[in-house]
Coordinates of C-alpha atoms (C1' of nucleotides) in Angstrom, one line a residue:
Chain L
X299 CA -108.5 2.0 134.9
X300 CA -111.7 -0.2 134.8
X301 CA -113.0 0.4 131.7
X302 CA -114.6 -2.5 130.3
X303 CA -117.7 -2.0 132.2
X304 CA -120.3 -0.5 130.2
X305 CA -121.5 -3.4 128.5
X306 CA -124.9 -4.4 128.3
X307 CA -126.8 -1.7 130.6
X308 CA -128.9 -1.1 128.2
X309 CA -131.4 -3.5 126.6
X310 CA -132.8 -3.2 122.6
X311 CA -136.2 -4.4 121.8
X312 CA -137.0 -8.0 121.4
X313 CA -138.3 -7.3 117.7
X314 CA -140.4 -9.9 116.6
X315 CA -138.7 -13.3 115.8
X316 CA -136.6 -12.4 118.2
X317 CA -133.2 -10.6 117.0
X318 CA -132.0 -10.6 120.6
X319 CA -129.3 -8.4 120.4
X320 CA -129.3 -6.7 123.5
X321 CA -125.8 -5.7 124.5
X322 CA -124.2 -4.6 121.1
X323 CA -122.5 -1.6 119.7
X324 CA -122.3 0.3 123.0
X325 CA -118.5 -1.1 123.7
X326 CA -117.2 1.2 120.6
X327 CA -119.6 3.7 121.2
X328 CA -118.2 4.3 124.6
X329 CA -115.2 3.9 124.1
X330 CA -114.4 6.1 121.6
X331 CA -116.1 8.8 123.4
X332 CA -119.2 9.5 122.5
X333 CA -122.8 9.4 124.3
X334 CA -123.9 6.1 126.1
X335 CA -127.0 5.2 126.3
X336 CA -129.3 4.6 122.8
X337 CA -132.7 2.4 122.2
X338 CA -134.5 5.2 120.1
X339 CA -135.7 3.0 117.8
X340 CA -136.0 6.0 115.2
X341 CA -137.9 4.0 112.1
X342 CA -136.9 1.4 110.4
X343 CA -137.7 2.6 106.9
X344 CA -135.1 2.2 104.1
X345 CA -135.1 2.6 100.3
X346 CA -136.1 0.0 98.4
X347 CA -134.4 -0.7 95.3
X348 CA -134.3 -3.3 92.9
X349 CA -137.5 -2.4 91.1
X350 CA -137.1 -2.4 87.3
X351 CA -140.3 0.1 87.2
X352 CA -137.9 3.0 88.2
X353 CA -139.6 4.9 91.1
X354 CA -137.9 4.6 94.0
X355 CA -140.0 3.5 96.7
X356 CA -139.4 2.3 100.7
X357 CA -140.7 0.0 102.7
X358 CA -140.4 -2.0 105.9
X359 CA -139.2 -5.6 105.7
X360 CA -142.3 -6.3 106.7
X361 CA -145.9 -5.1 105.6
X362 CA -145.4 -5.1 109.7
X363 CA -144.1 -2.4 112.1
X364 CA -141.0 -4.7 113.0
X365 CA -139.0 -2.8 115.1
X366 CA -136.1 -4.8 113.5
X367 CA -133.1 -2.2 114.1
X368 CA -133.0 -1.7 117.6
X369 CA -129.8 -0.3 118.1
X370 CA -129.5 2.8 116.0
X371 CA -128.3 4.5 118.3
X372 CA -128.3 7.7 120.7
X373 CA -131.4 7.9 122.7
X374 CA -132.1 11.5 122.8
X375 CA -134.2 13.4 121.0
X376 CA -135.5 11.8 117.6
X377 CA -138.2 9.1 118.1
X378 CA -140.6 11.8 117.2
X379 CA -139.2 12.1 113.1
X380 CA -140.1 8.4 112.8
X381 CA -141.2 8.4 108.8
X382 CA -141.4 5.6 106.2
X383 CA -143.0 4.9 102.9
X384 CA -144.9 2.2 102.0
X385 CA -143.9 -0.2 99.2
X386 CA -146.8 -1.0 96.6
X387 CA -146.6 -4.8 97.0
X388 CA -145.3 -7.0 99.6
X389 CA -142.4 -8.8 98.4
X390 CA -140.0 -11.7 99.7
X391 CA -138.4 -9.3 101.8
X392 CA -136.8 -12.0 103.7
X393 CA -133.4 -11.4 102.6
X394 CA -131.9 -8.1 103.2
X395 CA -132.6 -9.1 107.3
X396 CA -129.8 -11.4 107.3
X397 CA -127.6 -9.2 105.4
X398 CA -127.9 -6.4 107.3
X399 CA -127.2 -8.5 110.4
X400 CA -123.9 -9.8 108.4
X401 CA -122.8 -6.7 108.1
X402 CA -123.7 -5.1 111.4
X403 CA -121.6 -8.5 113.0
X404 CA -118.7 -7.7 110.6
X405 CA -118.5 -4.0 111.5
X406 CA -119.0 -4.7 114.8
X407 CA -116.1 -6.7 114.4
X408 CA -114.0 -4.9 113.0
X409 CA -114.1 -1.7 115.8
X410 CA -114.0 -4.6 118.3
X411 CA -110.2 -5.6 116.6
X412 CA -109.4 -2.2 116.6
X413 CA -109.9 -1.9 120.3
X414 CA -108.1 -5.1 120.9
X415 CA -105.3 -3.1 118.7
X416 CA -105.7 0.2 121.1
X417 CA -105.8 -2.0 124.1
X418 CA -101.8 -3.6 122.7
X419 CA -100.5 0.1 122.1
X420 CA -99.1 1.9 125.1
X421 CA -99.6 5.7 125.3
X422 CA -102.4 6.4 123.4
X423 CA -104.1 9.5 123.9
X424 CA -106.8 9.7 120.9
X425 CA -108.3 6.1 120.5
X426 CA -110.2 7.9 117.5
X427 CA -110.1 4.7 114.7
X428 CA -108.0 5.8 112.1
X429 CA -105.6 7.0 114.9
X430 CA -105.6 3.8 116.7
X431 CA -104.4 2.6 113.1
X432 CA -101.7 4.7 112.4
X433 CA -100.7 4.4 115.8
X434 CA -100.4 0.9 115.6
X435 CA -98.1 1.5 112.5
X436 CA -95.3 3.3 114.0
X437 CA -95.1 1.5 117.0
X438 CA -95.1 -2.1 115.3
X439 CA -92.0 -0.2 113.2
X440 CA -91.0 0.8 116.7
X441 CA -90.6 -2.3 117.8
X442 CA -89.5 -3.9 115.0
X443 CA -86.6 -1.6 114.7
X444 CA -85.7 -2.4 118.7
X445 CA -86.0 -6.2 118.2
X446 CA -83.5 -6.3 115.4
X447 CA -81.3 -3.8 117.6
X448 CA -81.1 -6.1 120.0
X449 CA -80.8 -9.6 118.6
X450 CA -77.7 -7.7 116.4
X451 CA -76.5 -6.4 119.8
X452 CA -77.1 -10.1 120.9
X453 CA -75.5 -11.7 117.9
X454 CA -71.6 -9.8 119.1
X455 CA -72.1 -11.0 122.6
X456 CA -72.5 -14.6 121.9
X457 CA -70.5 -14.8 118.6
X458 CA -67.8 -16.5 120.4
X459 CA -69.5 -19.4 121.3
X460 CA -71.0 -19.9 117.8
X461 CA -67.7 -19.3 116.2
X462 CA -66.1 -21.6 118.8
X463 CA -68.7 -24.2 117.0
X464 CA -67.5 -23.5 113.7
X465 CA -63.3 -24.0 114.7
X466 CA -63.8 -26.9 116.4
X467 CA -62.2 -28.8 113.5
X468 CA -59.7 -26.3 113.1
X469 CA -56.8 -28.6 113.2
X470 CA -58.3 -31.3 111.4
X471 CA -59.7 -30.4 108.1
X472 CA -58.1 -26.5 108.0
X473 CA -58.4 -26.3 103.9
X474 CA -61.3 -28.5 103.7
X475 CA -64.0 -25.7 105.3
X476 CA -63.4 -22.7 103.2
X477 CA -65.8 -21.3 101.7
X478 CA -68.7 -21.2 104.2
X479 CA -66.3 -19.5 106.8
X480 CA -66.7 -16.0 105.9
X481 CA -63.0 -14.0 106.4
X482 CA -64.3 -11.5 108.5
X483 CA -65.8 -14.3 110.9
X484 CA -62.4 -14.1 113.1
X485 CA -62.8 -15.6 116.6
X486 CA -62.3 -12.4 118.5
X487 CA -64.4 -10.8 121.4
X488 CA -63.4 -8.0 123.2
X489 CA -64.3 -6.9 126.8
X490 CA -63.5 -4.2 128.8
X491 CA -63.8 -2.8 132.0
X492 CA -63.4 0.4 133.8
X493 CA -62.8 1.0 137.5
X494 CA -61.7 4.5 138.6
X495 CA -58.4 4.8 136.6
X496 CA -57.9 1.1 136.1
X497 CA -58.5 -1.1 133.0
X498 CA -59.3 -4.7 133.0
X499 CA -59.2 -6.1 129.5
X500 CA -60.2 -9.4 128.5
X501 CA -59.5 -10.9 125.0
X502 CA -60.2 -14.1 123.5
X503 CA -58.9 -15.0 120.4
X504 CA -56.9 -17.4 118.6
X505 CA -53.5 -18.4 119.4
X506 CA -50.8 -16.3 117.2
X507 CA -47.3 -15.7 117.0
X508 CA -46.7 -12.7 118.9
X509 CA -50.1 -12.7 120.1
X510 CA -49.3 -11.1 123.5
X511 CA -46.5 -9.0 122.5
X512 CA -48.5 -7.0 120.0
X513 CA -51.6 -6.3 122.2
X514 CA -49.1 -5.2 124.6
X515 CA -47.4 -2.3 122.3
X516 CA -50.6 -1.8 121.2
X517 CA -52.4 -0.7 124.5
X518 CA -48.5 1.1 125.7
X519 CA -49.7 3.2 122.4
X520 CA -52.8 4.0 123.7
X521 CA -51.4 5.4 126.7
X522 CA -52.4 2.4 129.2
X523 CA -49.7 1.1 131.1
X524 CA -49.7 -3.1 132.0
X525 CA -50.0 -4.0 135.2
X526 CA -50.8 -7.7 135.0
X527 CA -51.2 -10.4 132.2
X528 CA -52.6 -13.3 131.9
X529 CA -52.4 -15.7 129.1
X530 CA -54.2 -19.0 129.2
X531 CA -54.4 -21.9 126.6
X532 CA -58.1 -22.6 125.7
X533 CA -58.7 -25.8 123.5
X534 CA -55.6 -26.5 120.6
X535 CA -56.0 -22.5 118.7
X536 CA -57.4 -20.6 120.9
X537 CA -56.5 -18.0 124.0
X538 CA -57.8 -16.2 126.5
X539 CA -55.6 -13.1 127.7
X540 CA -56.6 -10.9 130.1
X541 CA -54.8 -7.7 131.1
X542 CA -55.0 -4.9 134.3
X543 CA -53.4 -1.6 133.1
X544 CA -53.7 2.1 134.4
X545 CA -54.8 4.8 132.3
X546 CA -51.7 7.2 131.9
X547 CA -53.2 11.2 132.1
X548 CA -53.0 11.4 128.0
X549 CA -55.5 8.6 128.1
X550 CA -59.0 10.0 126.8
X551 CA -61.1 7.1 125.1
X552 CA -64.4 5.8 125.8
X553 CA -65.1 2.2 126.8
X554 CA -67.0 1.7 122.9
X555 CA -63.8 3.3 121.3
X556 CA -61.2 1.3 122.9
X557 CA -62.8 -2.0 122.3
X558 CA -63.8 -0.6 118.5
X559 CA -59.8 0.1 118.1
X560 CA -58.5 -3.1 119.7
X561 CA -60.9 -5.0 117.4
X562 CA -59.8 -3.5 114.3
X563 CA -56.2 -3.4 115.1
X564 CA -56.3 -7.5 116.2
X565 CA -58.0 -8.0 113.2
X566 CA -55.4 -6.7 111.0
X567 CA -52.7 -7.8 112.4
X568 CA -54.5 -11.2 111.9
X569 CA -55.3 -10.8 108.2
X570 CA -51.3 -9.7 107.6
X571 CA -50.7 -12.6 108.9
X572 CA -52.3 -15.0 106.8
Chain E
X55 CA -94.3 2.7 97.6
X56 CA -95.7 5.8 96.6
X57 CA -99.0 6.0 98.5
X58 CA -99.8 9.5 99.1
X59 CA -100.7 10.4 95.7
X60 CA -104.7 9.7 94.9
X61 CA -105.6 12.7 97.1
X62 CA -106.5 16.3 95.9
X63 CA -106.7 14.5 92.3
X64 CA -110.4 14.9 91.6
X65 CA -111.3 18.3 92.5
X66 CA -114.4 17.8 94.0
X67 CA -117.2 20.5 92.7
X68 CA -117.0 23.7 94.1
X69 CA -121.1 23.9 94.1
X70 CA -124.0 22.1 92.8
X71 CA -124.0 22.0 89.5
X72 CA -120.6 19.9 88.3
X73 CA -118.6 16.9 90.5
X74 CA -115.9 15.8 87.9
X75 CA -114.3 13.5 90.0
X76 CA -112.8 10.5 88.4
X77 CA -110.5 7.8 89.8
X78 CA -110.9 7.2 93.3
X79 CA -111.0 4.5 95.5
X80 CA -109.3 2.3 93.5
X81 CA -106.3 1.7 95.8
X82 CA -107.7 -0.3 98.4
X83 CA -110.1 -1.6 96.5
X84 CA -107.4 -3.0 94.5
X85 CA -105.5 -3.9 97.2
X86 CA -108.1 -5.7 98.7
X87 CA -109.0 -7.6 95.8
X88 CA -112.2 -6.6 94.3
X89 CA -113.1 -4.9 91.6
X90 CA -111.2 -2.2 89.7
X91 CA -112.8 -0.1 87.3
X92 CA -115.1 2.3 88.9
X93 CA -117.5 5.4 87.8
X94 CA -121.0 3.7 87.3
X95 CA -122.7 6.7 88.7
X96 CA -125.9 4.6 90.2
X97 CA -128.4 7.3 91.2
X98 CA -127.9 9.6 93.8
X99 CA -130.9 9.1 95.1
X100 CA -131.6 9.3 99.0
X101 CA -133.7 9.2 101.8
X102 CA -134.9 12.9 103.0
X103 CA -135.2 12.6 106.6
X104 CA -135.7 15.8 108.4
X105 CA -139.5 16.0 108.1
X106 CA -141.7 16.6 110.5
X107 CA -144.8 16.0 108.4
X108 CA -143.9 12.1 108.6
X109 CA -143.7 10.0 105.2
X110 CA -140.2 9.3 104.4
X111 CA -139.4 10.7 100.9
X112 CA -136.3 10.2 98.8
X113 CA -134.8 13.5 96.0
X114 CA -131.6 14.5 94.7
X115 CA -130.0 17.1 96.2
X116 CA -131.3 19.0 93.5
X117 CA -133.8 18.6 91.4
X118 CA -132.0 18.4 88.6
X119 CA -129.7 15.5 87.6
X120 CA -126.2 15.8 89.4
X121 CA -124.1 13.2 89.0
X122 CA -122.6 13.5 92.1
X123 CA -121.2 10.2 93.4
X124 CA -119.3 9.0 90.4
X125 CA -116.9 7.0 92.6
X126 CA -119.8 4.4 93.8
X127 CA -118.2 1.1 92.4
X128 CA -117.9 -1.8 90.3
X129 CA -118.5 -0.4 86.9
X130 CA -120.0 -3.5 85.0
X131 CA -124.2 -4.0 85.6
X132 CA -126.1 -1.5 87.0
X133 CA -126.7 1.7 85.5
X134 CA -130.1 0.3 83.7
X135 CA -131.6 0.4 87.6
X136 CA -131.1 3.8 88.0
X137 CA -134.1 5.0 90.2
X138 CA -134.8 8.1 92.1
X139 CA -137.4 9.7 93.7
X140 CA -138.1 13.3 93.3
X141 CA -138.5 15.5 96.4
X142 CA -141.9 17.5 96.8
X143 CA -140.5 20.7 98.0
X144 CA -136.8 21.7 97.2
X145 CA -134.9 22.4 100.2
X146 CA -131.5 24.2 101.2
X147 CA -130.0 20.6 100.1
X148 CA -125.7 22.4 100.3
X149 CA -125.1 21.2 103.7
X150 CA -125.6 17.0 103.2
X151 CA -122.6 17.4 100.2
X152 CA -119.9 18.5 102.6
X153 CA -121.0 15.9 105.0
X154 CA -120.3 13.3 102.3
X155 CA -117.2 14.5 101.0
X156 CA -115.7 14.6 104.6
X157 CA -117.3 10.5 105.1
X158 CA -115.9 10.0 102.0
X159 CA -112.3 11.4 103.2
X160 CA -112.6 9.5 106.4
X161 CA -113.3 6.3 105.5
X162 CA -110.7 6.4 102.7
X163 CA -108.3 7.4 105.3
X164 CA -109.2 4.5 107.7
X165 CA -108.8 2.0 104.9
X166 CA -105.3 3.6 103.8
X167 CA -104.1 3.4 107.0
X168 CA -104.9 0.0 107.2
X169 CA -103.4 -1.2 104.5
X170 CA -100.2 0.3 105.5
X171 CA -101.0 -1.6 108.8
X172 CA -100.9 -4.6 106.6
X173 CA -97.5 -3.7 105.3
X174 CA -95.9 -3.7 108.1
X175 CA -97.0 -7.1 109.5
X176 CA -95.1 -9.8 107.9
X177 CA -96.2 -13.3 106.0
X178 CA -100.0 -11.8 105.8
X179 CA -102.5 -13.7 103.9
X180 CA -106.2 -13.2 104.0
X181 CA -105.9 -9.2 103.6
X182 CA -109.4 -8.9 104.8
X183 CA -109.6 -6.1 106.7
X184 CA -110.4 -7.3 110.5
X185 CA -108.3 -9.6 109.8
X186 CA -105.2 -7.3 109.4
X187 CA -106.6 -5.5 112.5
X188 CA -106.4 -9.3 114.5
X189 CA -103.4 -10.1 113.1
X190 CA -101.1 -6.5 113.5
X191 CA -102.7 -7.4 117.2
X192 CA -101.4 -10.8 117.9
X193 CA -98.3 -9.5 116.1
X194 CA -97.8 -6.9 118.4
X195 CA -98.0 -8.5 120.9
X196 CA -95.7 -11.5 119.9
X197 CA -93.1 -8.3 119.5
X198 CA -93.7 -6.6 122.5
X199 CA -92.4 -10.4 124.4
X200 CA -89.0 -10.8 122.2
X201 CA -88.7 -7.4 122.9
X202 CA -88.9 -8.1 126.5
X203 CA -87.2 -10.9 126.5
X204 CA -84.2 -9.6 124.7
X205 CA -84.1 -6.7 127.1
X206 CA -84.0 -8.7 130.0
X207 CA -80.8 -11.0 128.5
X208 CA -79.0 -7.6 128.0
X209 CA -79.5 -6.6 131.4
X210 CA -77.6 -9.6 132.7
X211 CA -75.2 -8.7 130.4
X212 CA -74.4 -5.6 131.2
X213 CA -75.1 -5.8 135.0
X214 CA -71.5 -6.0 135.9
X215 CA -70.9 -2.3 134.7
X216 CA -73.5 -1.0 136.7
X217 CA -73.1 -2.8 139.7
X218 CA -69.0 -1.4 139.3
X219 CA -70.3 1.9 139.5
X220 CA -71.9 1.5 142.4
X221 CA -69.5 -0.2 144.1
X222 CA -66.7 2.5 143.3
X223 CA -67.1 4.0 146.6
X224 CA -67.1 0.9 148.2
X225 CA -63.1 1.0 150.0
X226 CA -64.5 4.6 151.2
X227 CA -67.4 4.9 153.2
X228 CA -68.5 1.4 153.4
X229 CA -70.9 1.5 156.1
X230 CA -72.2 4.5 154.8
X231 CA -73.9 3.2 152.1
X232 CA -76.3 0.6 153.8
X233 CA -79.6 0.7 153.1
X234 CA -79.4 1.7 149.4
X235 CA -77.4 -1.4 148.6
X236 CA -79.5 -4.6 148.4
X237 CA -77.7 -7.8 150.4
X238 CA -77.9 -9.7 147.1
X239 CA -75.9 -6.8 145.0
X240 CA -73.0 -8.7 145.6
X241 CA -71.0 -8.0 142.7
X242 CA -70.4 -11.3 140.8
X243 CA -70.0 -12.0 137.2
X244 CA -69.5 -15.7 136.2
X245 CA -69.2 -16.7 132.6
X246 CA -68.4 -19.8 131.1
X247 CA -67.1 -21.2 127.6
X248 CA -67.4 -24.7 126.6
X249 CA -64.8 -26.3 124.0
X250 CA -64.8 -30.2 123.1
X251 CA -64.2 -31.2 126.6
X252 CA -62.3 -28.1 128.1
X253 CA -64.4 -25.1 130.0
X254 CA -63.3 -21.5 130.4
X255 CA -64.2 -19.9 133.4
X256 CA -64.1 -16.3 134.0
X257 CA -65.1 -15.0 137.6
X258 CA -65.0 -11.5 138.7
X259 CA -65.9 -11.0 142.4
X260 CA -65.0 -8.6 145.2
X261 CA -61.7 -9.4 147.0
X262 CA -62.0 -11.8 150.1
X263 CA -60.5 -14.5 152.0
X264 CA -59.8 -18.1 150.4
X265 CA -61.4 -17.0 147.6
X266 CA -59.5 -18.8 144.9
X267 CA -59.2 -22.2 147.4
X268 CA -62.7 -21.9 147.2
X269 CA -63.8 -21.5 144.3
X270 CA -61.1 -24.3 143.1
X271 CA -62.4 -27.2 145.9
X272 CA -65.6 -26.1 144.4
X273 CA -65.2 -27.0 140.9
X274 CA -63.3 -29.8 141.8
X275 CA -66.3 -31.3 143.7
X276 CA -68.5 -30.6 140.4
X277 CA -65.9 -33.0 138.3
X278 CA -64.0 -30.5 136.9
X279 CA -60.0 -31.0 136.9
X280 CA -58.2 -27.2 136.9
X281 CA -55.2 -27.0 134.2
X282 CA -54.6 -23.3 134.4
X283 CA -55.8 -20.3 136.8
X284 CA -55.1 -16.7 136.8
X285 CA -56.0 -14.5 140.0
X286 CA -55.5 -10.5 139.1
X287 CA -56.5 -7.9 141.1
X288 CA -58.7 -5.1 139.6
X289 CA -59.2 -2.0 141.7
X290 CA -58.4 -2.1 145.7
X291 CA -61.3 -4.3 146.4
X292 CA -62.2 -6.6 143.2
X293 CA -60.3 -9.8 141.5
X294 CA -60.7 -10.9 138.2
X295 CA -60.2 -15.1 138.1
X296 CA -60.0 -17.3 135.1
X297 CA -59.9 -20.9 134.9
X298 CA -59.2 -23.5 132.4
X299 CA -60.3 -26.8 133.3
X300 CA -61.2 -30.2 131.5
X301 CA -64.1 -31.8 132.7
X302 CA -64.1 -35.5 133.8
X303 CA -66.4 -38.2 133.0
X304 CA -68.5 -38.1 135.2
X305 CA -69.3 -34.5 134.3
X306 CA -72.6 -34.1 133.2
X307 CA -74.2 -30.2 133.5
X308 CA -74.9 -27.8 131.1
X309 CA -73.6 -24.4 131.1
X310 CA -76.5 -22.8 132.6
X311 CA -76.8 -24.9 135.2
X312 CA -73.1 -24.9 136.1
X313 CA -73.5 -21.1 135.8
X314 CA -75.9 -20.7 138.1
X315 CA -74.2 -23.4 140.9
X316 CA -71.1 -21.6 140.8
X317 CA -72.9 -18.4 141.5
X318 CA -74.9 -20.0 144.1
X319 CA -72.2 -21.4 145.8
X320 CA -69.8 -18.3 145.8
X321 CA -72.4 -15.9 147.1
X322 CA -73.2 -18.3 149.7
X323 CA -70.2 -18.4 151.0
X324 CA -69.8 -14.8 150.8
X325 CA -72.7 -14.5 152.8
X326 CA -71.2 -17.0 155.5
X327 CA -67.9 -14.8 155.6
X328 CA -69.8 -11.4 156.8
Chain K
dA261 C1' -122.8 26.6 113.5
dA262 C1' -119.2 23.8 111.8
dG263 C1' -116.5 19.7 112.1
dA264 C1' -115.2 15.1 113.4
dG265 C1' -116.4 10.6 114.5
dC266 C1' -119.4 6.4 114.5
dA267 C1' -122.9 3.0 113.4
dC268 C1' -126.3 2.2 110.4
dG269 C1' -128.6 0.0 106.2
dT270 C1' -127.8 -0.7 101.3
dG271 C1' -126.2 -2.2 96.6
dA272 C1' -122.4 -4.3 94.2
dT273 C1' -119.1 -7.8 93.6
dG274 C1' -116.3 -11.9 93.7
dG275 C1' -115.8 -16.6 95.5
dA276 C1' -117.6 -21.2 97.5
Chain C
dT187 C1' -127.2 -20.1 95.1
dC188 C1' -125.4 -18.0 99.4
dC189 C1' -121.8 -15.7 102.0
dA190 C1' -118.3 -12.3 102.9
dT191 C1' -116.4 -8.0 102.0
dC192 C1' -116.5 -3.5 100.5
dA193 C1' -117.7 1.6 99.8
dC194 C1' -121.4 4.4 100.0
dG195 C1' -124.7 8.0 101.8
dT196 C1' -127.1 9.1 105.9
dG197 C1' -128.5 10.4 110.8
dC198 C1' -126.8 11.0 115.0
dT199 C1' -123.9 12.8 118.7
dC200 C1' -120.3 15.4 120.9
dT201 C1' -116.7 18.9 120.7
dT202 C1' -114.9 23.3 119.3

DNA sequence: AAGAGCACGTGATGGA
DNA sequence: TCCATCACGTGCTCTT
């Protein structure tokens, strides 16, 4: 569990002009498995390039021994192949320095991201980079595929009310709205409710000639026999009907499919109306 | 789109001696913004370590020309600087080549994925790459809360279901079942439905005493005058209540809160009944 | 002994 | 000019 630890237990050189840098790299290093401890300073020598006599020479930053890089890394072994050339004439090597401390900052963090990425994704065996990537792909299409699951599963439940918005001026200006009310946006929600061999149905919809009557054929089709009704006036258009009925023994539908079928059928009936 | 393709397309040598290898790299580094055209072959010069007579030479990996690294970068410039140094002794120099080539692979697999990190994270601008790392965090995360959050809204929803199952046995072995059922299970579903000035109310609760005379005094004392109600019974043990009422002037909650007083209330006064 | 993985220093390049 | 970003080749380590 703890494992945020290992951070500066082991010190780099000073360097002259200071370069502090003691705690660096490690974090990665540790974390994606590999050795821990490092400071073999292991030569600081590098090619030298931008010489327009051709010959390719190397040479410290410094006509010094500056132990500049501190943090190569991995202590063992090594330390004894420290080699170098010399370069012919000192120059303004004063520049490459903070360069190659730009870029050892950016890659630094960059793998610090990507651990801040490993740390977000749950179940993650190799915390290898690339992996930690990839990763980090399919689950951000993971999730994005759940979140708009549920904000459509979200959208049925509380479509009512939102609809219920949008008729509020039913009575008033009925012709006047068309056009932004799409036909399919029907106030309709469906719910239903299973107890042993018992159905409670509740409907809420908007008032209709023969509402009641036709839901009621239309269940005695499915094989569910009415027990109790209710039918109550909600605002000037609307209804909300609610119904017990007992499953007859030819009865055989899931919860999904019988509110899938009630839907449709209201719906038709609704648009023959019109 | 198609991004699988640029792999397997240069045919890397098979031994010393050849490296055709054209177009590389590009991708990203066209993704990224940079540079395109590429092939400046720059030298293949580099630093000999492995010698334990000190002084830190540079040579080909042959002694002869080899044009090994075609994909360096950034054609325009260069190629005037080209510098090398030649190695005093020639060595077994296979092994290095493989070690490049598989660098080579990995990094351009690290940057790929990347990118199609980036692709999934939406209204992305600086396409640097820690950046894209930061961001697909902070993205992540921002899903992983909706996500949550979402989850938690359907739960409510769809506690009544799973509260019914549990209660199915309830008219059976009703003592039986203590210490598995928490006191606050109660099973209580309140919803309500606003419209202009008229609320909806649907209730479904476990049979009990007064049940309706209470819940009606109730919603009287919260301003609300009841026009129609419907009591049905679902099961042996459970009711289903709806209520239309209009709300008075001096009404003055919001759904939520009248939501949650109403289920305050009723389970409190279930609790006084036992 | 071979492979995978990482950090390093370096040159090139495009933008303030 | 300087600064940021990149790909590159390299040495090192650890695992198989």
């Amino acid at each position: 569990m703890g494992d945020d630890d290992f951070f500066n237990n082991q010190i780099h050189m000073i360097s002259f002009t200071e370069e502090k840098s003691s705690k660096d790299m490690i974090f990665q290093q540790a974390f994606f498995s590999s050795s821990s401890s490092s400071s073999s300073l292991q030569s600081n020598l590098k090619p030298c390039s931008p010489f327009p006599t051709g010959g390719y020479v190397l040479s410290f930053d410094k006509p010094v021994v500056e132990p500049l890089y501190p943090k190569k890394h991995h202590s063992p072994k090594s330390l004894a192949q420290s080699q170098y050339c010399v370069e012919p004439k000192a120059f303004p090597r004063t520049r490459p320095r903070v360069h190659i401390l730009a870029e050892r900052k950016r890659r630094e963090e960059l793998t610090k991201s990507i651990v801040a990425l490993s740390a977000t994704i749950p179940g993650l065996k190799k915390t290898d980079k690339v992996n930690v990537v990839r990763e980090a792909v399919s689950y951000v299409k993971q999730l994005q595929e759940r979140v708009k699951e549920l904000e459509n599963q979200k959208r049925k439940e509380s479509m009512n009310s939102i609809i219920l918005n949008k008729h509020r001026p039913l009575s008033i200006n009925d012709q006047a709205t068309h056009g932004f009310v799409d036909v399919n946006e029907e106030l309709l929600e469906v719910k239903v409710t299973v107890l042993d061999k018992e159905v409670l149905i509740g409907i809420y919809c908007e008032k209709q000639r023969q509402r009641l009557l036709k839901i009621l054929s239309l269940l005695d089709n499915l094989h569910l026999s009415i027990t109790h009704t209710s039918v109550l006036p909600f605002g000037t258009s609307t209804l909300k009907i609610t119904i017990i009925a007992q499953m007859n023994n030819e009865y055989n539908m899931t919860i999904d499919d019988l509110v899938k079928t009630l839907r449709q059928r209201i719906l038709k009936s609704q648009d023959m109306q019109k």
